[in-house]
Amino acid sequence: MKENPHGGDIYSGDYSFDFSVNVNPFGPPESVRRAVRTSADLLDHYPDTCCRELRAALSRKLSVRQDRLIFGNGAAELIYALVQAVRPKKALVTAPGFAEYEAALNAVDCEIQFYPLKPENGFLPQEDYLDRIAPETDLIFLCSPHNPSGTVLSRDFLLEAALRAERCGAVLAVDECFWQFVTEENRVTLLDAVEEHPSLFLLHAFTKTFAMPGLRLGYGVTANDGLLRDMERQTQAWNVSIPAQLAGTAALEETEYVKRTAGAVAAEREYLRREMRRLGLTVYLSQANFLLFQGPENLKERCREKKVLIRDCRNYRGLSAGWFRIAVKLHEENTVLIRTLEEILTN
């Protein structure tokens, strides 16, 4: 039976609150739910393999050409398709980081160079990171906002990494799946840079922003035509279902929902950080919809006893027992978490 290295394993126990997955606390917009219900009348059809309606809507929304887009059964499928298309001999990955980068690279027997992100540096790569992008590097993974810390890389740093990747003939994959949880004044995306930098591959998903992980819908953006062709060869036909395509198209109209989400997440993130620090926990700065922190090694088990699920981060490369991550939810749920932590830590 396949193990789940991520959060969201609500199937293995009886939980009242799940803080282990970082999806939008407002839940799916009603327009998305309505689109899924409508899709029930189309289940006797195969999905559009080109995702035409979704592609056109996303192209307008992002102001990118339609032929710069690729869709997948979640962002995870595109990570594997990217690796299979590049077939790298050597890759550069930050640690800690999303486990699927390493898993996909291991599947092609790639040599992985891990760059350690340190708590004392706010989990941000330092200047020496750029020197790791060498002529023998084929593929680079960066994540901004970073998972699991929530830190955001500067635009200048990302563009310099893209330039160095181009000089080496490497592909730079920037995972921006949490970018819309960052408030507009702090948000960084390279969507407007893909035409100038063919080394770039941007990874996005509807999963987190629109609270639809059960539908599986991710997409990539790049101006590298050859890379897109090779990736398309790695994905199966009909990999994006009709419900996912309709839901994604509907979600793109939810501008106010996204704006409201970023504001609410920022306020609640600060509330959680302040209260958790009051309880003696070491909490790291984040601009995303989650917080990385340190606490007693048995904290997950203690929370589970109270039917609250948090993310144990000891399986992240570079982290160990006592590292945890919690999602930022709405205030009523967040107060439950704080009350639970207070009961555990003060008894």
mmCIF file of C-alpha atoms in Angstrom:
data_model
loop_
_atom_site.group_PDB
_atom_site.id
_atom_site.type_symbol
_atom_site.label_atom_id
_atom_site.label_comp_id
_atom_site.label_asym_id
_atom_site.label_seq_id
_atom_site.Cartn_x
_atom_site.Cartn_y
_atom_site.Cartn_z
ATOM 1 C CA MET A 1 0.000 0.000 0.000
ATOM 2 C CA LYS A 2 1.407 3.383 -1.030
ATOM 3 C CA GLU A 3 2.440 5.629 1.856
ATOM 4 C CA ASN A 4 1.435 9.292 2.037
ATOM 5 C CA PRO A 5 4.560 11.459 2.576
ATOM 6 C CA HIS A 6 2.438 14.629 2.708
ATOM 7 C CA GLY A 7 -0.331 16.064 4.865
ATOM 8 C CA GLY A 8 -4.049 15.396 4.549
ATOM 9 C CA ASP A 9 -4.076 11.799 5.734
ATOM 10 C CA ILE A 10 -7.532 12.127 7.289
ATOM 11 C CA TYR A 11 -8.332 8.555 6.255
ATOM 12 C CA SER A 12 -6.087 6.979 8.897
ATOM 13 C CA GLY A 13 -7.891 8.373 11.919
ATOM 14 C CA ASP A 14 -10.856 10.254 13.337
ATOM 15 C CA TYR A 15 -10.131 13.984 13.094
ATOM 16 C CA SER A 16 -12.317 17.016 13.687
ATOM 17 C CA PHE A 17 -9.797 19.564 12.360
ATOM 18 C CA ASP A 18 -7.143 19.111 9.683
ATOM 19 C CA PHE A 19 -4.309 21.661 9.865
ATOM 20 C CA SER A 20 -1.924 19.454 7.896
ATOM 21 C CA VAL A 21 -2.893 20.629 4.402
ATOM 22 C CA ASN A 22 -2.535 24.183 3.115
ATOM 23 C CA VAL A 23 -5.703 24.787 1.109
ATOM 24 C CA ASN A 24 -7.805 27.942 1.036
ATOM 25 C CA PRO A 25 -9.639 28.200 4.388
ATOM 26 C CA PHE A 26 -12.744 29.594 2.699
ATOM 27 C CA GLY A 27 -13.282 26.309 0.835
ATOM 28 C CA PRO A 28 -14.130 26.062 -2.866
ATOM 29 C CA PRO A 29 -16.082 29.031 -4.268
ATOM 30 C CA GLU A 30 -19.726 28.317 -4.955
ATOM 31 C CA SER A 31 -19.086 28.804 -8.687
ATOM 32 C CA VAL A 32 -16.574 25.928 -8.553
ATOM 33 C CA ARG A 33 -19.024 23.677 -6.712
ATOM 34 C CA ARG A 34 -21.694 24.558 -9.255
ATOM 35 C CA ALA A 35 -19.356 23.735 -12.148
ATOM 36 C CA VAL A 36 -18.626 20.321 -10.656
ATOM 37 C CA ARG A 37 -22.335 19.607 -10.273
ATOM 38 C CA THR A 38 -22.897 20.663 -13.892
ATOM 39 C CA SER A 39 -20.141 18.314 -15.033
ATOM 40 C CA ALA A 40 -22.231 15.325 -13.920
ATOM 41 C CA ASP A 41 -24.312 15.777 -17.077
ATOM 42 C CA LEU A 42 -21.176 15.399 -19.212
ATOM 43 C CA LEU A 43 -19.679 12.270 -17.718
ATOM 44 C CA ASP A 44 -20.583 10.219 -20.782
ATOM 45 C CA HIS A 45 -18.051 12.290 -22.784
ATOM 46 C CA TYR A 46 -14.275 12.069 -22.820
ATOM 47 C CA PRO A 47 -12.482 15.196 -21.569
ATOM 48 C CA ASP A 48 -11.113 17.691 -24.080
ATOM 49 C CA THR A 49 -7.466 16.619 -24.350
ATOM 50 C CA CYS A 50 -6.489 20.198 -25.277
ATOM 51 C CA CYS A 51 -8.432 21.827 -22.397
ATOM 52 C CA ARG A 52 -9.546 24.469 -24.919
ATOM 53 C CA GLU A 53 -12.009 26.442 -22.798
ATOM 54 C CA LEU A 54 -9.788 26.350 -19.717
ATOM 55 C CA ARG A 55 -6.714 27.195 -21.796
ATOM 56 C CA ALA A 56 -8.350 30.256 -23.347
ATOM 57 C CA ALA A 57 -9.641 31.504 -19.978
ATOM 58 C CA LEU A 58 -6.272 31.025 -18.264
ATOM 59 C CA SER A 59 -4.431 32.698 -21.148
ATOM 60 C CA ARG A 60 -6.616 35.792 -20.716
ATOM 61 C CA LYS A 61 -6.261 35.762 -16.946
ATOM 62 C CA LEU A 62 -2.467 35.467 -16.897
ATOM 63 C CA SER A 63 -1.808 37.484 -20.079
ATOM 64 C CA VAL A 64 0.261 34.655 -21.544
ATOM 65 C CA ARG A 65 -0.062 32.940 -24.920
ATOM 66 C CA GLN A 66 -2.235 29.842 -25.021
ATOM 67 C CA ASP A 67 0.569 27.761 -26.486
ATOM 68 C CA ARG A 68 2.723 28.532 -23.423
ATOM 69 C CA LEU A 69 0.464 26.429 -21.157
ATOM 70 C CA ILE A 70 0.413 22.776 -20.168
ATOM 71 C CA PHE A 71 -2.153 21.166 -17.865
ATOM 72 C CA GLY A 72 -1.844 18.223 -15.528
ATOM 73 C CA ASN A 73 -3.598 16.034 -13.013
ATOM 74 C CA GLY A 74 -2.372 18.289 -10.238
ATOM 75 C CA ALA A 75 0.994 20.040 -10.132
ATOM 76 C CA ALA A 76 2.593 16.758 -9.050
ATOM 77 C CA GLU A 77 1.950 15.143 -12.436
ATOM 78 C CA LEU A 78 3.728 18.030 -14.140
ATOM 79 C CA ILE A 79 6.766 17.658 -11.877
ATOM 80 C CA TYR A 80 7.146 14.068 -13.049
ATOM 81 C CA ALA A 81 6.441 14.997 -16.677
ATOM 82 C CA LEU A 82 9.062 17.746 -16.503
ATOM 83 C CA VAL A 83 11.701 15.409 -15.123
ATOM 84 C CA GLN A 84 10.871 12.705 -17.648
ATOM 85 C CA ALA A 85 11.094 15.264 -20.461
ATOM 86 C CA VAL A 86 14.440 16.735 -19.367
ATOM 87 C CA ARG A 87 15.956 13.395 -18.254
ATOM 88 C CA PRO A 88 18.542 15.259 -16.158
ATOM 89 C CA LYS A 89 21.851 13.731 -15.159
ATOM 90 C CA LYS A 90 22.372 16.298 -12.410
ATOM 91 C CA ALA A 91 19.824 18.480 -10.607
ATOM 92 C CA LEU A 92 19.937 21.174 -7.932
ATOM 93 C CA VAL A 93 17.279 21.063 -5.198
ATOM 94 C CA THR A 94 16.904 23.004 -1.955
ATOM 95 C CA ALA A 95 16.430 21.145 1.309
ATOM 96 C CA PRO A 96 14.006 21.129 2.994
ATOM 97 C CA GLY A 97 11.613 21.127 0.063
ATOM 98 C CA PHE A 98 8.574 19.473 -1.504
ATOM 99 C CA ALA A 99 9.206 15.722 -1.540
ATOM 100 C CA GLU A 100 7.968 15.158 -5.104
ATOM 101 C CA TYR A 101 10.962 16.954 -6.644
ATOM 102 C CA GLU A 102 13.326 14.394 -5.175
ATOM 103 C CA ALA A 103 10.989 11.473 -5.864
ATOM 104 C CA ALA A 104 10.629 12.415 -9.541
ATOM 105 C CA LEU A 105 14.392 12.866 -9.928
ATOM 106 C CA ASN A 106 15.089 9.535 -8.261
ATOM 107 C CA ALA A 107 12.755 7.892 -10.774
ATOM 108 C CA VAL A 108 15.221 8.758 -13.564
ATOM 109 C CA ASP A 109 18.344 7.962 -11.496
ATOM 110 C CA CYS A 110 19.398 11.593 -11.452
ATOM 111 C CA GLU A 111 22.263 12.773 -9.267
ATOM 112 C CA ILE A 112 20.774 15.347 -6.885
ATOM 113 C CA GLN A 113 22.786 18.165 -5.359
ATOM 114 C CA PHE A 114 21.005 19.427 -2.238
ATOM 115 C CA TYR A 115 21.449 23.021 -1.149
ATOM 116 C CA PRO A 116 20.684 23.325 2.592
ATOM 117 C CA LEU A 117 18.303 26.084 3.650
ATOM 118 C CA LYS A 118 19.076 27.147 7.196
ATOM 119 C CA PRO A 119 16.676 28.473 9.865
ATOM 120 C CA GLU A 120 19.137 31.198 10.836
ATOM 121 C CA ASN A 121 18.918 32.522 7.253
ATOM 122 C CA GLY A 122 15.133 32.430 7.236
ATOM 123 C CA PHE A 123 15.233 29.389 4.935
ATOM 124 C CA LEU A 124 16.409 31.638 2.112
ATOM 125 C CA PRO A 125 19.241 30.607 -0.242
ATOM 126 C CA GLN A 126 22.341 32.757 0.072
ATOM 127 C CA GLU A 127 24.607 34.155 -2.635
ATOM 128 C CA ASP A 128 26.619 30.939 -2.809
ATOM 129 C CA TYR A 129 23.508 29.183 -4.141
ATOM 130 C CA LEU A 130 23.936 30.797 -7.539
ATOM 131 C CA ASP A 131 27.446 29.332 -7.801
ATOM 132 C CA ARG A 132 25.888 25.857 -7.564
ATOM 133 C CA ILE A 133 24.287 26.389 -10.983
ATOM 134 C CA ALA A 134 27.168 24.918 -12.978
ATOM 135 C CA PRO A 135 27.649 23.743 -16.598
ATOM 136 C CA GLU A 136 26.835 20.150 -15.580
ATOM 137 C CA THR A 137 23.484 21.195 -14.027
ATOM 138 C CA ASP A 138 20.495 20.109 -16.123
ATOM 139 C CA LEU A 139 17.494 20.919 -13.938
ATOM 140 C CA ILE A 140 16.905 23.230 -10.969
ATOM 141 C CA PHE A 141 13.922 23.320 -8.616
ATOM 142 C CA LEU A 142 13.096 26.425 -6.597
ATOM 143 C CA CYS A 143 9.893 27.056 -4.653
ATOM 144 C CA SER A 144 8.510 30.521 -3.852
ATOM 145 C CA PRO A 145 6.656 30.817 -1.541
ATOM 146 C CA HIS A 146 8.782 28.020 -0.194
ATOM 147 C CA ASN A 147 7.233 24.846 1.167
ATOM 148 C CA PRO A 148 7.457 24.264 4.147
ATOM 149 C CA SER A 149 8.713 27.658 5.398
ATOM 150 C CA GLY A 150 6.521 30.120 3.459
ATOM 151 C CA THR A 151 9.401 32.443 2.553
ATOM 152 C CA VAL A 152 9.306 34.365 -0.744
ATOM 153 C CA LEU A 153 12.344 34.692 -2.995
ATOM 154 C CA SER A 154 13.124 38.092 -4.452
ATOM 155 C CA ARG A 155 12.482 38.741 -8.112
ATOM 156 C CA ASP A 156 16.110 39.762 -8.637
ATOM 157 C CA PHE A 157 17.359 36.482 -7.176
ATOM 158 C CA LEU A 158 15.001 34.411 -9.338
ATOM 159 C CA LEU A 159 15.914 36.284 -12.519
ATOM 160 C CA GLU A 160 19.618 35.881 -11.818
ATOM 161 C CA ALA A 161 19.046 32.139 -11.315
ATOM 162 C CA ALA A 162 17.206 32.051 -14.657
ATOM 163 C CA LEU A 163 20.102 33.791 -16.413
ATOM 164 C CA ARG A 164 22.633 31.376 -14.958
ATOM 165 C CA ALA A 165 20.435 28.432 -15.946
ATOM 166 C CA GLU A 166 20.331 29.722 -19.526
ATOM 167 C CA ARG A 167 24.124 29.980 -19.667
ATOM 168 C CA CYS A 168 24.362 26.354 -18.540
ATOM 169 C CA GLY A 169 21.601 25.095 -20.829
ATOM 170 C CA ALA A 170 19.576 24.082 -17.761
ATOM 171 C CA VAL A 171 15.870 24.330 -17.011
ATOM 172 C CA LEU A 172 14.850 26.354 -13.956
ATOM 173 C CA ALA A 173 11.536 25.155 -12.508
ATOM 174 C CA VAL A 174 9.997 27.677 -10.122
ATOM 175 C CA ASP A 175 7.120 26.297 -8.069
ATOM 176 C CA GLU A 176 4.740 29.219 -7.481
ATOM 177 C CA CYS A 177 1.781 27.149 -6.265
ATOM 178 C CA PHE A 178 1.231 29.337 -3.181
ATOM 179 C CA TRP A 179 1.830 32.745 -4.805
ATOM 180 C CA GLN A 180 -1.765 33.972 -4.542
ATOM 181 C CA PHE A 181 -1.819 33.571 -0.766
ATOM 182 C CA VAL A 182 0.759 36.367 -0.530
ATOM 183 C CA THR A 183 -0.660 39.885 -0.249
ATOM 184 C CA GLU A 184 -0.385 41.874 -3.483
ATOM 185 C CA GLU A 185 2.300 44.263 -2.219
ATOM 186 C CA ASN A 186 4.598 41.325 -1.365
ATOM 187 C CA ARG A 187 3.687 38.968 -4.199
ATOM 188 C CA VAL A 188 6.417 37.792 -6.578
ATOM 189 C CA THR A 189 5.778 35.881 -9.792
ATOM 190 C CA LEU A 190 7.790 35.432 -12.980
ATOM 191 C CA LEU A 191 4.765 35.067 -15.242
ATOM 192 C CA ASP A 192 5.759 38.234 -17.075
ATOM 193 C CA ALA A 193 9.316 36.950 -17.577
ATOM 194 C CA VAL A 194 8.752 33.634 -19.355
ATOM 195 C CA GLU A 195 9.028 35.081 -22.876
ATOM 196 C CA GLU A 196 12.422 36.609 -22.100
ATOM 197 C CA HIS A 197 13.741 33.531 -20.297
ATOM 198 C CA PRO A 198 13.219 30.233 -22.139
ATOM 199 C CA SER A 199 15.030 28.458 -19.304
ATOM 200 C CA LEU A 200 12.013 29.095 -17.052
ATOM 201 C CA PHE A 201 9.257 26.639 -16.273
ATOM 202 C CA LEU A 202 6.651 27.948 -13.811
ATOM 203 C CA LEU A 203 4.544 25.489 -11.848
ATOM 204 C CA HIS A 204 1.072 26.521 -10.654
ATOM 205 C CA ALA A 205 -2.010 24.758 -9.313
ATOM 206 C CA PHE A 206 -5.678 25.405 -8.621
ATOM 207 C CA THR A 207 -5.441 22.964 -5.713
ATOM 208 C CA LYS A 208 -4.403 25.296 -2.915
ATOM 209 C CA THR A 209 -5.814 28.648 -4.007
ATOM 210 C CA PHE A 210 -9.305 27.372 -4.749
ATOM 211 C CA ALA A 211 -9.446 24.538 -2.187
ATOM 212 C CA MET A 212 -9.971 21.779 -4.745
ATOM 213 C CA PRO A 213 -7.295 19.120 -4.089
ATOM 214 C CA GLY A 214 -9.839 16.377 -4.721
ATOM 215 C CA LEU A 215 -10.157 17.480 -8.353
ATOM 216 C CA ARG A 216 -6.410 17.545 -9.212
ATOM 217 C CA LEU A 217 -5.644 20.436 -11.543
ATOM 218 C CA GLY A 218 -2.249 22.000 -12.113
ATOM 219 C CA TYR A 219 -0.599 23.878 -14.959
ATOM 220 C CA GLY A 220 2.792 24.965 -16.169
ATOM 221 C CA VAL A 221 3.937 28.047 -18.079
ATOM 222 C CA THR A 222 7.020 28.221 -20.304
ATOM 223 C CA ALA A 223 8.202 29.706 -23.595
ATOM 224 C CA ASN A 224 10.335 26.631 -24.245
ATOM 225 C CA ASP A 225 8.444 24.974 -27.125
ATOM 226 C CA GLY A 226 10.661 21.901 -27.184
ATOM 227 C CA LEU A 227 10.206 21.334 -23.454
ATOM 228 C CA LEU A 228 6.430 21.597 -23.779
ATOM 229 C CA ARG A 229 6.388 19.067 -26.627
ATOM 230 C CA ASP A 230 8.506 16.638 -24.633
ATOM 231 C CA MET A 231 6.330 17.075 -21.547
ATOM 232 C CA GLU A 232 3.143 16.482 -23.532
ATOM 233 C CA ARG A 233 4.597 13.138 -24.616
ATOM 234 C CA GLN A 234 4.957 12.159 -20.958
ATOM 235 C CA THR A 235 1.346 12.832 -19.932
ATOM 236 C CA GLN A 236 -1.440 10.389 -20.622
ATOM 237 C CA ALA A 237 -4.444 11.256 -22.772
ATOM 238 C CA TRP A 238 -7.444 12.691 -20.896
ATOM 239 C CA ASN A 239 -5.302 13.443 -17.835
ATOM 240 C CA VAL A 240 -7.490 16.427 -16.885
ATOM 241 C CA SER A 241 -11.071 15.390 -16.170
ATOM 242 C CA ILE A 242 -14.202 17.234 -17.258
ATOM 243 C CA PRO A 243 -15.052 18.228 -13.644
ATOM 244 C CA ALA A 244 -11.535 19.621 -13.190
ATOM 245 C CA GLN A 245 -11.634 21.587 -16.453
ATOM 246 C CA LEU A 246 -15.020 23.150 -15.708
ATOM 247 C CA ALA A 247 -14.068 23.907 -12.113
ATOM 248 C CA GLY A 248 -10.820 25.552 -13.181
ATOM 249 C CA THR A 249 -12.565 27.728 -15.748
ATOM 250 C CA ALA A 250 -15.088 28.855 -13.140
ATOM 251 C CA ALA A 251 -12.376 29.528 -10.550
ATOM 252 C CA LEU A 252 -10.601 31.989 -12.835
ATOM 253 C CA GLU A 253 -13.549 34.389 -12.474
ATOM 254 C CA GLU A 254 -13.130 34.528 -8.687
ATOM 255 C CA THR A 255 -10.956 37.654 -8.455
ATOM 256 C CA GLU A 256 -12.514 38.990 -5.243
ATOM 257 C CA TYR A 257 -12.308 35.555 -3.617
ATOM 258 C CA VAL A 258 -8.542 35.489 -4.189
ATOM 259 C CA LYS A 259 -8.110 39.039 -2.893
ATOM 260 C CA ARG A 260 -10.202 38.310 0.211
ATOM 261 C CA THR A 261 -8.199 35.139 0.822
ATOM 262 C CA ALA A 262 -4.814 36.898 0.863
ATOM 263 C CA GLY A 263 -6.035 39.505 3.319
ATOM 264 C CA ALA A 264 -7.655 37.011 5.666
ATOM 265 C CA VAL A 265 -4.646 34.691 5.582
ATOM 266 C CA ALA A 266 -2.260 37.536 6.442
ATOM 267 C CA ALA A 267 -4.319 38.570 9.477
ATOM 268 C CA GLU A 268 -4.858 35.031 10.761
ATOM 269 C CA ARG A 269 -1.240 34.034 10.140
ATOM 270 C CA GLU A 270 -0.096 36.854 12.394
ATOM 271 C CA TYR A 271 -2.640 35.865 15.053
ATOM 272 C CA LEU A 272 -1.397 32.263 15.019
ATOM 273 C CA ARG A 273 2.252 33.256 15.073
ATOM 274 C CA ARG A 274 1.744 35.615 17.997
ATOM 275 C CA GLU A 275 -0.251 33.087 20.031
ATOM 276 C CA MET A 276 2.088 30.201 19.288
ATOM 277 C CA ARG A 277 5.099 32.244 20.333
ATOM 278 C CA ARG A 278 3.259 33.142 23.541
ATOM 279 C CA LEU A 279 3.027 29.408 24.213
ATOM 280 C CA GLY A 280 6.790 29.067 23.898
ATOM 281 C CA LEU A 281 6.942 27.601 20.381
ATOM 282 C CA THR A 282 9.622 28.655 17.896
ATOM 283 C CA VAL A 283 7.678 29.968 14.881
ATOM 284 C CA TYR A 284 9.303 31.084 11.624
ATOM 285 C CA LEU A 285 8.264 34.018 9.452
ATOM 286 C CA SER A 286 6.021 33.116 6.514
ATOM 287 C CA GLN A 287 4.158 34.958 3.766
ATOM 288 C CA ALA A 288 2.070 31.953 2.724
ATOM 289 C CA ASN A 289 -0.955 30.205 4.239
ATOM 290 C CA PHE A 290 1.055 28.036 6.618
ATOM 291 C CA LEU A 291 3.570 28.302 9.446
ATOM 292 C CA LEU A 292 6.642 26.190 10.137
ATOM 293 C CA PHE A 293 7.513 25.810 13.816
ATOM 294 C CA GLN A 294 9.373 23.746 16.391
ATOM 295 C CA GLY A 295 7.837 22.063 19.408
ATOM 296 C CA PRO A 296 7.862 18.902 21.522
ATOM 297 C CA GLU A 297 8.635 15.800 19.463
ATOM 298 C CA ASN A 298 5.344 14.122 20.443
ATOM 299 C CA LEU A 299 3.197 17.138 19.564
ATOM 300 C CA LYS A 300 1.492 15.497 16.596
ATOM 301 C CA GLU A 301 0.459 12.500 18.690
ATOM 302 C CA ARG A 302 -0.783 14.761 21.487
ATOM 303 C CA CYS A 303 -2.837 16.785 18.984
ATOM 304 C CA ARG A 304 -4.192 13.595 17.431
ATOM 305 C CA GLU A 305 -5.596 12.598 20.823
ATOM 306 C CA LYS A 306 -7.668 15.773 20.647
ATOM 307 C CA LYS A 307 -8.761 15.010 17.054
ATOM 308 C CA VAL A 308 -6.554 17.733 15.569
ATOM 309 C CA LEU A 309 -4.183 16.833 12.710
ATOM 310 C CA ILE A 310 -0.964 18.797 12.154
ATOM 311 C CA ARG A 311 1.884 18.147 9.711
ATOM 312 C CA ASP A 312 4.915 16.371 11.146
ATOM 313 C CA CYS A 313 7.873 17.615 9.083
ATOM 314 C CA ARG A 314 10.518 15.131 10.164
ATOM 315 C CA ASN A 315 10.354 13.464 6.727
ATOM 316 C CA TYR A 316 11.512 16.681 5.042
ATOM 317 C CA ARG A 317 15.180 16.401 4.126
ATOM 318 C CA GLY A 318 17.062 18.712 6.470
ATOM 319 C CA LEU A 319 14.420 18.721 9.210
ATOM 320 C CA SER A 320 14.047 16.296 12.108
ATOM 321 C CA ALA A 321 11.747 15.309 14.945
ATOM 322 C CA GLY A 322 10.178 18.362 16.552
ATOM 323 C CA TRP A 323 9.546 20.276 13.310
ATOM 324 C CA PHE A 324 5.903 20.847 12.368
ATOM 325 C CA ARG A 325 3.771 22.843 9.950
ATOM 326 C CA ILE A 326 0.214 24.071 10.368
ATOM 327 C CA ALA A 327 -2.170 25.593 7.849
ATOM 328 C CA VAL A 328 -3.715 29.009 8.407
ATOM 329 C CA LYS A 329 -7.471 28.612 8.636
ATOM 330 C CA LEU A 330 -10.381 30.879 9.562
ATOM 331 C CA HIS A 331 -10.390 32.458 13.009
ATOM 332 C CA GLU A 332 -12.825 30.071 14.670
ATOM 333 C CA GLU A 333 -10.710 27.058 13.657
ATOM 334 C CA ASN A 334 -7.473 28.825 14.522
ATOM 335 C CA THR A 335 -8.701 29.504 18.040
ATOM 336 C CA VAL A 336 -9.416 25.776 18.385
ATOM 337 C CA LEU A 337 -5.814 25.029 17.423
ATOM 338 C CA ILE A 338 -4.431 27.562 19.896
ATOM 339 C CA ARG A 339 -6.676 26.206 22.653
ATOM 340 C CA THR A 340 -5.513 22.669 21.837
ATOM 341 C CA LEU A 341 -1.845 23.658 21.889
ATOM 342 C CA GLU A 342 -2.346 25.538 25.140
ATOM 343 C CA GLU A 343 -3.930 22.496 26.808
ATOM 344 C CA ILE A 344 -1.035 20.305 25.643
ATOM 345 C CA LEU A 345 1.824 22.657 26.439
ATOM 346 C CA THR A 346 0.629 23.896 29.834
ATOM 347 C CA ASN A 347 -0.270 20.492 31.312
#
